[in-house]
Short mmCIF file of C-alpha atoms and ligand atoms in Angstrom, two decimals:
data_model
loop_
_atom_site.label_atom_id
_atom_site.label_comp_id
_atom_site.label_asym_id
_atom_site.label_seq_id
_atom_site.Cartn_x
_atom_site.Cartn_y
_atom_site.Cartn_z
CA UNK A 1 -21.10 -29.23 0.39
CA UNK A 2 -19.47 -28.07 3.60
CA UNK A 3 -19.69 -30.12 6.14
CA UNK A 4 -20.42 -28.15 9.59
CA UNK A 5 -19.66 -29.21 13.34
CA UNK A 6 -22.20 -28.50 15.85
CA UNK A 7 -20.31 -25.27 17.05
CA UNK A 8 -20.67 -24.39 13.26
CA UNK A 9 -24.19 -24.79 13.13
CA UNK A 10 -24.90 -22.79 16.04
CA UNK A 11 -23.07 -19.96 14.68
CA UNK A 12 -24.57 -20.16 11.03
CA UNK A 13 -28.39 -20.51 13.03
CA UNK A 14 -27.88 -17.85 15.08
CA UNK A 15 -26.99 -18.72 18.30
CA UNK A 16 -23.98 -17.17 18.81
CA UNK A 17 -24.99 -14.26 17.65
CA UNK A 18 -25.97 -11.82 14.74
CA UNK A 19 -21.86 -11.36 13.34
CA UNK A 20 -20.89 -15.00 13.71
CA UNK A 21 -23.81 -15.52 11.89
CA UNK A 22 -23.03 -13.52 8.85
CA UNK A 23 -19.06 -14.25 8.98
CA UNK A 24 -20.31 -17.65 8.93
CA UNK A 25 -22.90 -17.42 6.13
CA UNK A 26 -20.29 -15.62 4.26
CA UNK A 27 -17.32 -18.31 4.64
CA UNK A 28 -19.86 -21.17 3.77
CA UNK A 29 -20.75 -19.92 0.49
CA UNK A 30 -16.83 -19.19 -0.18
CA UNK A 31 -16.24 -23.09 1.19
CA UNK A 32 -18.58 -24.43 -1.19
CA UNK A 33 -17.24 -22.50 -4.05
CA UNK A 34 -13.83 -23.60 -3.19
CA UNK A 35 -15.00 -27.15 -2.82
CA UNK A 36 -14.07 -27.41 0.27
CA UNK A 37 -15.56 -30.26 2.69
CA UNK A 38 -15.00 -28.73 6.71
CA UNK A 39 -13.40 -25.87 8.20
CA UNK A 40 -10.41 -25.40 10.11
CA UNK A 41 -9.84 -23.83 13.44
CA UNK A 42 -7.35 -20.69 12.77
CA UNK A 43 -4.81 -18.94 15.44
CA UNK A 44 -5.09 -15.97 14.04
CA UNK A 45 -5.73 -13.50 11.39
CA UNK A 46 -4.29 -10.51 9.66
CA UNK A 47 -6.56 -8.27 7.83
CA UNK A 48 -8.41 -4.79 8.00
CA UNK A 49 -9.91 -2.57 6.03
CA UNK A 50 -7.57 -0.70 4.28
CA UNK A 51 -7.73 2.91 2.75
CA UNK A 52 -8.73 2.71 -0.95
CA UNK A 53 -10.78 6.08 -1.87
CA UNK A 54 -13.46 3.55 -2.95
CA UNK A 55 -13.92 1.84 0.79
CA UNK A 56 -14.13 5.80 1.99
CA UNK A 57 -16.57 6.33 -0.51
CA UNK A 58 -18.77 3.34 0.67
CA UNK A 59 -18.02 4.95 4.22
CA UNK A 60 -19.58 7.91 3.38
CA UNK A 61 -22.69 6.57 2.06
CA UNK A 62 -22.89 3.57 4.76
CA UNK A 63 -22.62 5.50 7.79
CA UNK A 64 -18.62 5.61 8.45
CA UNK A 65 -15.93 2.71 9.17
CA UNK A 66 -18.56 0.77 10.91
CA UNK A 67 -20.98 0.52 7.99
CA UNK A 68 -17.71 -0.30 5.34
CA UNK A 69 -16.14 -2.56 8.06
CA UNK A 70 -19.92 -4.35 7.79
CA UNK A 71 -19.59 -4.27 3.89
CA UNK A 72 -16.47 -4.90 3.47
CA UNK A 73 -15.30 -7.75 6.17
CA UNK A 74 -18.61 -9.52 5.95
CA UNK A 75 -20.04 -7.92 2.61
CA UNK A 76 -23.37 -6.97 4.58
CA UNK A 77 -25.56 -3.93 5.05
CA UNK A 78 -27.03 -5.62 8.47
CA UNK A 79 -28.39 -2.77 10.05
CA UNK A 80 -27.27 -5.46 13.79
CA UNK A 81 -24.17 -3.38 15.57
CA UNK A 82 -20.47 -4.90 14.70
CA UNK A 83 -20.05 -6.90 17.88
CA UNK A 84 -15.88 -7.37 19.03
CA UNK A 85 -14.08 -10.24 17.35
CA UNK A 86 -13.72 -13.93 19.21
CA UNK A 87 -10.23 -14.28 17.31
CA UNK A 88 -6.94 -13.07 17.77
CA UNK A 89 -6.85 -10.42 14.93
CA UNK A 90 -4.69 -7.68 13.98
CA UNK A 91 -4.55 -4.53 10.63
CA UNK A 92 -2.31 -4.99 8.22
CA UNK A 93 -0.63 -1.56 7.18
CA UNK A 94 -1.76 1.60 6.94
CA UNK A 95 -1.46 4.28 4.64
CA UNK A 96 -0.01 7.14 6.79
CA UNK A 97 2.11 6.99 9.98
CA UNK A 98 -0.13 9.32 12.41
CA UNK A 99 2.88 10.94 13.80
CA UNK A 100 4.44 12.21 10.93
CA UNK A 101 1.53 11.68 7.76
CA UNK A 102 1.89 15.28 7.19
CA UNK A 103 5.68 14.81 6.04
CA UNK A 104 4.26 11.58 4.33
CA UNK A 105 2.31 13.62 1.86
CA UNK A 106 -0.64 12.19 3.50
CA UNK A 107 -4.05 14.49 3.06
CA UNK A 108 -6.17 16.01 5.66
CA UNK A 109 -8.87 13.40 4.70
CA UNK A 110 -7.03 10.45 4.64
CA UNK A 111 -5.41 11.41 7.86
CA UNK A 112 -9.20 11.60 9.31
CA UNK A 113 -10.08 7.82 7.76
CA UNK A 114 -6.96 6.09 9.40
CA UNK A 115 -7.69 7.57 12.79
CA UNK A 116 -11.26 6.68 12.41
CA UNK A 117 -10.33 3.12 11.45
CA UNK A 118 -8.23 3.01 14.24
CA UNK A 119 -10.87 4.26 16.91
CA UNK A 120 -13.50 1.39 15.41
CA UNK A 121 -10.40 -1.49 15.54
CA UNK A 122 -9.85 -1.03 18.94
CA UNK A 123 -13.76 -1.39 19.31
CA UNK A 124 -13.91 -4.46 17.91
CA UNK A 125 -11.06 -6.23 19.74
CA UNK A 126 -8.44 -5.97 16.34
CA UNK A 127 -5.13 -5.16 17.12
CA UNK A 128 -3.77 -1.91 15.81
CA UNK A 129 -0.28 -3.75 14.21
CA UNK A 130 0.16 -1.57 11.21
CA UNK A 131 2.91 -4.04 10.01
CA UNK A 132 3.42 -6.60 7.57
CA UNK A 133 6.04 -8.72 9.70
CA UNK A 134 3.73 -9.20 12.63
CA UNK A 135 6.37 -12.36 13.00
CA UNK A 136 8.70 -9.93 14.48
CA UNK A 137 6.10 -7.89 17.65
CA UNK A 138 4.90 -11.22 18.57
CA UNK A 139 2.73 -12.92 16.56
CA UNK A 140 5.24 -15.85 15.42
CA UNK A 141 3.12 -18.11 13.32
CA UNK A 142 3.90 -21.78 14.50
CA UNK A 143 4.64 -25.09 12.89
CA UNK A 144 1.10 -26.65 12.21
CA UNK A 145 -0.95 -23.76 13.05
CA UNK A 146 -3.68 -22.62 10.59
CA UNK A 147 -4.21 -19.07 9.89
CA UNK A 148 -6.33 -16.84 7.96
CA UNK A 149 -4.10 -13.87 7.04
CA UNK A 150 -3.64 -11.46 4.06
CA UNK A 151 0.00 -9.58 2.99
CA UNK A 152 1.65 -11.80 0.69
CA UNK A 153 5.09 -11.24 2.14
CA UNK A 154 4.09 -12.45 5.44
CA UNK A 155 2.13 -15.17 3.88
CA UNK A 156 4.91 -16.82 2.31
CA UNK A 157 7.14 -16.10 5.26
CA UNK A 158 4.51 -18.26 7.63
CA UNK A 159 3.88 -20.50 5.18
CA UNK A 160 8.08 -21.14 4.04
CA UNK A 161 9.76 -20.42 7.38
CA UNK A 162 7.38 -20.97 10.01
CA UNK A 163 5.71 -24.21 8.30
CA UNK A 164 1.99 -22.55 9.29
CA UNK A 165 -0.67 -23.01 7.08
CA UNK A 166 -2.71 -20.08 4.96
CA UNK A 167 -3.63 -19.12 2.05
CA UNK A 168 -4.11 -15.79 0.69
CA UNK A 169 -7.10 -14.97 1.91
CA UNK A 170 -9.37 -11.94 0.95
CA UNK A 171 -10.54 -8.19 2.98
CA UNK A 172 -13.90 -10.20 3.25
CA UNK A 173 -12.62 -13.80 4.16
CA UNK A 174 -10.45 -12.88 6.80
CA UNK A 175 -12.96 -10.32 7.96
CA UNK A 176 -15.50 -13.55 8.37
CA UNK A 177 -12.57 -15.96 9.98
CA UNK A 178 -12.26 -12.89 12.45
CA UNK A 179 -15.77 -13.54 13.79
CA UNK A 180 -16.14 -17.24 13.49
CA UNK A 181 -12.04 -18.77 14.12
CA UNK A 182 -12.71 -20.59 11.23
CA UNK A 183 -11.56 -20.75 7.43
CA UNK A 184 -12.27 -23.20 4.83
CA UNK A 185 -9.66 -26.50 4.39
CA UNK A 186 -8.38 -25.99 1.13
CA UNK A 187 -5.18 -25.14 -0.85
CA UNK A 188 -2.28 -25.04 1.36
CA UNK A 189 -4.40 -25.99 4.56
CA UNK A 190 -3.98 -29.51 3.06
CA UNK A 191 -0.55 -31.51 3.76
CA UNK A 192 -0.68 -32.59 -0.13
CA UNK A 193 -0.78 -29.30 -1.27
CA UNK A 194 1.88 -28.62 0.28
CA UNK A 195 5.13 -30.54 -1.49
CA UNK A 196 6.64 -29.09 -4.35
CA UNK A 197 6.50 -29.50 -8.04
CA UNK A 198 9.37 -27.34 -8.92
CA UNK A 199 13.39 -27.53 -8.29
CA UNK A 200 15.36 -24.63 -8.23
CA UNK A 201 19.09 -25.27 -7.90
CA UNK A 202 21.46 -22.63 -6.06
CA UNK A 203 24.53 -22.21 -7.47
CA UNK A 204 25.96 -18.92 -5.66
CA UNK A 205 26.45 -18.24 -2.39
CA UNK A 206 24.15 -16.25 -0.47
CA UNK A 207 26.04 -13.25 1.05
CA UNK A 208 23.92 -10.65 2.72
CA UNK A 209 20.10 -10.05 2.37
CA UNK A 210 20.54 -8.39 -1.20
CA UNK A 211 21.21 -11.77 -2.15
CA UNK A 212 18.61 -13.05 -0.38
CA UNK A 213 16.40 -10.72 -1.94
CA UNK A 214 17.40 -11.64 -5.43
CA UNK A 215 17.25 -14.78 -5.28
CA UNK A 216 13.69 -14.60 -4.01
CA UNK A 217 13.07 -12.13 -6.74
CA UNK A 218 14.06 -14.95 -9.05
CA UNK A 219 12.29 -17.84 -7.19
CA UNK A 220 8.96 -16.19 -7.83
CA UNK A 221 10.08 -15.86 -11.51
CA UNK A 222 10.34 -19.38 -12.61
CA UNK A 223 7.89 -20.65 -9.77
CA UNK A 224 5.39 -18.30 -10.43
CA UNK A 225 2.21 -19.86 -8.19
CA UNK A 226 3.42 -23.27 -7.80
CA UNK A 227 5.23 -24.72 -4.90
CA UNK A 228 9.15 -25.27 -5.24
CA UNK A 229 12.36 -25.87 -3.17
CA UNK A 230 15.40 -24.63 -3.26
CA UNK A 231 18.25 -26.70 -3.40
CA UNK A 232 21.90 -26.35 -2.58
CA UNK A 233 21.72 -23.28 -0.22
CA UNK A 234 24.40 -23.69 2.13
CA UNK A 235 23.76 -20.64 4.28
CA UNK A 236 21.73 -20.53 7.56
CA UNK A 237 19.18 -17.94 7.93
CA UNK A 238 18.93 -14.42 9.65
CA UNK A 239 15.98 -12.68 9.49
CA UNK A 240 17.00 -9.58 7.29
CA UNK A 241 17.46 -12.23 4.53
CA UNK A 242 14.49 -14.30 4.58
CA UNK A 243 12.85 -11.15 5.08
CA UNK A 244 13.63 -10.21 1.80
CA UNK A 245 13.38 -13.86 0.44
CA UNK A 246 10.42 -14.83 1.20
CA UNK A 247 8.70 -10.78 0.36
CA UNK A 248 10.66 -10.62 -3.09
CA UNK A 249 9.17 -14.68 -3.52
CA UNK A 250 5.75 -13.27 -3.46
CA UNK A 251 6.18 -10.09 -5.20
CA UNK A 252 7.07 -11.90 -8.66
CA UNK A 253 5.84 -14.67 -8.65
CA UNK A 254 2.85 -14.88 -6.15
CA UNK A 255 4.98 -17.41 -4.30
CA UNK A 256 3.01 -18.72 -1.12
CA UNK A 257 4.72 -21.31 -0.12
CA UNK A 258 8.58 -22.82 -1.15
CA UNK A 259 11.10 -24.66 0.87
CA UNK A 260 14.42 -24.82 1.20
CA UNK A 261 15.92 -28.54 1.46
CA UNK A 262 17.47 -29.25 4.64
CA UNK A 263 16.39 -26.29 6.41
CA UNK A 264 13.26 -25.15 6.17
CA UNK A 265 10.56 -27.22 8.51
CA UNK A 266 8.60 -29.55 6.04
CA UNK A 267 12.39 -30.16 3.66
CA UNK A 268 14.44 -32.03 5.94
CA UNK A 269 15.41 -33.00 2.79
CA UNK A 270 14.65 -32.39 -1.27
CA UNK A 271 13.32 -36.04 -1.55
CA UNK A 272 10.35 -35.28 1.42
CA UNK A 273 10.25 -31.54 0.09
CA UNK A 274 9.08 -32.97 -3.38
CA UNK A 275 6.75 -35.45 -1.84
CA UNK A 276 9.53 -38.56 -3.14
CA UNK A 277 8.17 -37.33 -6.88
CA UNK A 278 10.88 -36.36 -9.63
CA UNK A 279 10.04 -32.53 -10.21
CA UNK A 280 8.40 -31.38 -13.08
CA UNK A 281 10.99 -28.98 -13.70
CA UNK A 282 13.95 -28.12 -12.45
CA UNK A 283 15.85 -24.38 -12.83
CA UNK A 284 18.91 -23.13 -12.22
CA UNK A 285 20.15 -20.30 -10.38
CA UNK A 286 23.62 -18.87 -10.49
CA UNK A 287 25.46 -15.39 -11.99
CA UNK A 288 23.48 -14.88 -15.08
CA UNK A 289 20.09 -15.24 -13.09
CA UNK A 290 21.40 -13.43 -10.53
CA UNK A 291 22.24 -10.44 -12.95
CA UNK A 292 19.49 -10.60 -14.77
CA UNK A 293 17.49 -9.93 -11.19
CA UNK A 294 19.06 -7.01 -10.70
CA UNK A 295 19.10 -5.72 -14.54
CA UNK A 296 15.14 -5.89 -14.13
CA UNK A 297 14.90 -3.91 -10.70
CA UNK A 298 17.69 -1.37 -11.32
CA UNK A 299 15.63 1.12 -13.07
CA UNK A 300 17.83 4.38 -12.05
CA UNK A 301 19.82 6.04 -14.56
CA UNK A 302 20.71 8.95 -12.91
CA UNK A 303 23.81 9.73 -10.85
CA UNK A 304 21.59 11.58 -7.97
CA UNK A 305 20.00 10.47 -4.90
CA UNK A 306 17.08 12.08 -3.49
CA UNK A 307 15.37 9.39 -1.46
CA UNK A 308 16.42 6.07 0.04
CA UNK A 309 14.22 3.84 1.71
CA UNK A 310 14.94 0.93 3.67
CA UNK A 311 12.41 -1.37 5.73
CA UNK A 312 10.35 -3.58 3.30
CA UNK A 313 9.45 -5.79 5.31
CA UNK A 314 9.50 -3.48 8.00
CA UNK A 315 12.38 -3.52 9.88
CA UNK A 316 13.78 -5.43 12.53
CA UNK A 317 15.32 -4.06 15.77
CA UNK A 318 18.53 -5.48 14.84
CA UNK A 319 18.51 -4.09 10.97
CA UNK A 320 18.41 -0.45 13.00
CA UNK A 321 20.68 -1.54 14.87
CA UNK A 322 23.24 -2.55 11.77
CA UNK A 323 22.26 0.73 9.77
CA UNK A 324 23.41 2.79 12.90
CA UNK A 325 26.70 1.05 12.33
CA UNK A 326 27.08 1.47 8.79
CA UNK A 327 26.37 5.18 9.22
CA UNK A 328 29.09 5.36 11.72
CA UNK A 329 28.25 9.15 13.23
CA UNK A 330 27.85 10.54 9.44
CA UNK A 331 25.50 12.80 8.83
CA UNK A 332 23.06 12.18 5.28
CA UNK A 333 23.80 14.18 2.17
CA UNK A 334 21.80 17.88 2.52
CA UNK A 335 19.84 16.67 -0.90
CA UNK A 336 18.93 13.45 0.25
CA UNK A 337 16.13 12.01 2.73
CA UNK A 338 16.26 8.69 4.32
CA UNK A 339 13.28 6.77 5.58
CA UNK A 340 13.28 3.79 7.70
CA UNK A 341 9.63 1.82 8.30
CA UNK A 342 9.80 -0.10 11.74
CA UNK A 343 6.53 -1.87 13.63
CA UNK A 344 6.02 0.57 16.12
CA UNK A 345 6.47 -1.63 19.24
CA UNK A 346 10.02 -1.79 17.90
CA UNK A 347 10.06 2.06 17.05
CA UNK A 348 9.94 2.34 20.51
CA UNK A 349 12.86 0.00 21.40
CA UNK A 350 14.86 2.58 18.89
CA UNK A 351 13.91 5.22 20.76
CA UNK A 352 15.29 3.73 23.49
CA UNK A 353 18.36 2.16 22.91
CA UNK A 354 19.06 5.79 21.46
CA UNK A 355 18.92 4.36 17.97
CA UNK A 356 16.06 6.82 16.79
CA UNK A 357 17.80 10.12 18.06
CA UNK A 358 21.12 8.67 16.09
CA UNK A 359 19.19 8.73 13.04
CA UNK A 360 17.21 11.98 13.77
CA UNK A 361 20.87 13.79 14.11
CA UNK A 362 22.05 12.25 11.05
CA UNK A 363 18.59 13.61 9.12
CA UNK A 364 17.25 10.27 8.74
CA UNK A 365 13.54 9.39 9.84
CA UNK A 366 12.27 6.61 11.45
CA UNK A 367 8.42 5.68 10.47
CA UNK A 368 5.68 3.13 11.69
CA UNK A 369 2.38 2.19 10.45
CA UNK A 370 2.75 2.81 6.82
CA UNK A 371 5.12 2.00 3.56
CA UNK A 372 5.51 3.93 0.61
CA UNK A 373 4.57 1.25 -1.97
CA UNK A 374 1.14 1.37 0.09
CA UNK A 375 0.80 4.79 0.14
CA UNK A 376 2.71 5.88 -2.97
CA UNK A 377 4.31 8.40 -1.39
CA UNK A 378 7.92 9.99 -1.31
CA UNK A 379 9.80 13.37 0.03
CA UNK A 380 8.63 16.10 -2.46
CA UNK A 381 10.33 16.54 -5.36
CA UNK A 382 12.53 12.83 -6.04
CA UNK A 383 13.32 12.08 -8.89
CA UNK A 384 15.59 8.83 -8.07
CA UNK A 385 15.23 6.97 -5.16
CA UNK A 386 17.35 3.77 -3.53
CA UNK A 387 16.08 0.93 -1.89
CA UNK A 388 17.09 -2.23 -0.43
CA UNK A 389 14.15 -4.35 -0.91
CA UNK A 390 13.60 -6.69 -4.57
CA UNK A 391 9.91 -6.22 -3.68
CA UNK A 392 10.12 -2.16 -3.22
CA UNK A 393 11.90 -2.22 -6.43
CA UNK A 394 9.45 -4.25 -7.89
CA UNK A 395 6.86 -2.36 -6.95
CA UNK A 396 7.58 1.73 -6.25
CA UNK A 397 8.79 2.80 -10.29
CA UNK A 398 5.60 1.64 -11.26
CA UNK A 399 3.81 2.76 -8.67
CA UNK A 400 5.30 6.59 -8.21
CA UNK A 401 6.97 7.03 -11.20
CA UNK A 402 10.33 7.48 -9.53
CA UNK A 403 13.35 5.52 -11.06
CA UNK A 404 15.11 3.04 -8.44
CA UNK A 405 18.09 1.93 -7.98
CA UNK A 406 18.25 -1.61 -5.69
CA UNK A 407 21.47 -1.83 -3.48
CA UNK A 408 22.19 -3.56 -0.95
CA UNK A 409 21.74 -2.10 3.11
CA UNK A 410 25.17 -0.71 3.55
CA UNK A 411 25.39 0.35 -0.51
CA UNK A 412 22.46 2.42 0.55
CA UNK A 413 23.83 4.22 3.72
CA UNK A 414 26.94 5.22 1.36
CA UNK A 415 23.80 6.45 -1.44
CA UNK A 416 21.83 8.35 1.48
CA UNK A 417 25.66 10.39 2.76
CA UNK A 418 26.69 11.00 -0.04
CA UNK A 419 23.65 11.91 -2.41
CA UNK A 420 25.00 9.59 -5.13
CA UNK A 421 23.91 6.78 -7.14
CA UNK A 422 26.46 3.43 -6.57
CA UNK A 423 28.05 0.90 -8.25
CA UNK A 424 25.30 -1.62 -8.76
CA UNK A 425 27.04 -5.14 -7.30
CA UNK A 426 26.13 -7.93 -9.80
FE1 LIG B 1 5.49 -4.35 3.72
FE2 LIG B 1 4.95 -2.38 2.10
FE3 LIG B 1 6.98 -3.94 1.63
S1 LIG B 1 3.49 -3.74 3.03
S2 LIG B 1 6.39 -5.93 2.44
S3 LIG B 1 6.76 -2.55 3.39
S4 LIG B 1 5.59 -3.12 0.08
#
């Protein structure tokens, strides 16, 4: 059984009020379940409701966000009112961006839900992000620090990178941790959870974030749920790459947590990074895996363009800033759309730095709030899209229907002028 700390007990008696009570009745059945013996204090938590037709449906019958926000986050019909969160909390993505859903394909009715959602957030005291790289408008998750968050890219980003602690926690979990700034200490909360099991050696260099991304792709392959490290990567980091790492990571493999001896915070080196154990398996990764990566997510087969899409993870300031450069003053091909997803605070920044009215004159779009994987959506009519993201094309063919091709960022600038499919680089 859970053990509770006075603060604890207030909350689950009461005390501190009707919604800490519930969170906390909530996260000490899931603690018990999990085995777990105390909670941990969290920083912060990424969640939200989301907008599945089924959560609208229990909307409608519930009396509106508040009522599925009750159901939902803390899986009660408590007819108490939803009091503001005590933690620092913030939505994951959305489905639409609100300033351009209608050239998202985004209906009149979902439209209504997201600004309804948004209305109740800012209500209860949770941050409207709309991203899944909060890491890059401020919320930098720290060495040590526990969190309660959802969005498996950022996740394995806080988890690989940053050296924070989650795990993959739940609508209803993080909903609870929300009220009560606490979670349950299990799973990766715990330091020996935390070393690996697995060895994956890196035999090719690492040029650009496409082969980041693939290697990522690949990591989550052969690791599938299990921690690993990478060993033998010679390159330091930039943030378009272990963007794309760390997202692809968790996209095929559910990969929450790796490291990367001698440079990510908890490898200094592969000995500590496999807790001074011999692995119980060790991989290898050089041209053959590496091909075989981009076999799998290269589902296009025809020589056309209609759609390229670039930002997943959203975008950083300084990936605008590079895809500005690569387009040079050219203007896209007339049968081809371009759409580039961007936190908003940094949509902003574009705007203006006069990065956003570049793009506008070239007939590319900048978006916020909102991915296509998430919302399945794409400019009417493609038929082939390009991306630049392992987990986009793990995820959209399947999704949409569209065939992909996966390039790399400046292979899909030359796809998006020119309206043609390229040479895939192996
Ligand atoms: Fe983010 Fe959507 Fe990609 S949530 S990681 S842009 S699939």
């Amino acid at each position: 059984m859970v053990k509770l700390t006075d603060t604890e007990k207030r909350m689950a008696g009461g005390e501190s009020g009707r919604m800490k009570q519930l969170a906390m009745t909530l996260l000490i059945d899931y603690a018990n379940a999990l085995g777990a013996d105390r909670f941990v204090e969290i920083s912060s938590v990424a969640g939200g409701l989301g907008g599945s037709p089924f959560i609208q449906d229990v909307a409608e019958h519930r009396g509106g966000v508040a009522g599925a926000f009750k159901e939902f986050l803390l899986n009660t019909d408590d007819p108490a009112p939803v009091e503001p969160v005590d933690t620092f909390a913030f939505s994951l993505i959305s489905t639409m961006d609100k300033t351009c859903w209608k050239a998202q394909n985004v209906s009149e009715k979902d439209y209504r839900w997201g600004m309804a959602c948004e209305a109740f957030y800012k209500k209860t005291g949770f941050q409207c992000y709309y991203t899944c790289a909060p890491y890059l408008i401020g919320t930098v998750p720290l060495f040590g620090q526990h969190l309660a968050w959802m969005e498996s890219s950022a996740i394995s980003f806080a988890n690989s990178i940053a050296g924070a602690r989650t795990n993959t926690e739940g609508t209803e979990s993080a909903g609870a941790s929300a009220y009560t700034g606490r979670t349950p200490c299990w799973g990766l909360h715990l330091p020996e959870n935390r070393t690996a099991r697995y060895q994956l050696d890196v035999r090719v260099p690492l040029r650009d974030g496409y082969d980041w991304g693939t290697l990522g792709y690949y990591t989550g392959m052969v690791f599938q749920e299990q921690v690993g490290v990478l060993n033998g990567v010679r390159e330091g980091f930039d943030m378009a790459g272990i963007k794309q790492c760390t997202a692809a990571a968790a996209a095929s493999g559910g990969v929450e947590l790796f490291h990367i001896a001698g440079k990510t915070p908890e490898a200094p080196d592969l000995r500590t990074a496999l807790g001074r154990r011999p692995p119980a398996e060790v991989f290898s990764y050089g041209e053959n895996e590496r091909r075989l990566v981009r076999e799998k997510l290269n589902s296009g087969t025809r020589g056309n363009i209609d759609f390229v899409l670039i930002g997943c993870p959203h975008c950083s300031l300084e990936e605008v800033w590079e895809i500005v450069r690569l387009l040079n003053g050219r203007k896209l091909s007339g049968n081809t759309e371009m759409w580039i997803f961007i936190p908003d605070p940094l949509r902003h920044l574009a705007e203006r730095q006069g990065y956003a009215a570049v793009l506008r004159r070239a007939g590319a779009r900048l978006m916020s709030d909102s991915c296509p994987a998430v919302s399945m959506v794409a400019p009417e009519g493609t038929v082939t899209a390009a991306v630049n993201s392992a987990k986009q094309a793990h995820y959209y063919p399947g999704l949409t229907g569209i065939e992909t091709y996966f390039y790399n960022t400046a292979q899909c600038i030359e796809a998006a002028v020119s309206g043609k499919s390229q040479e895939v680089i192996w």
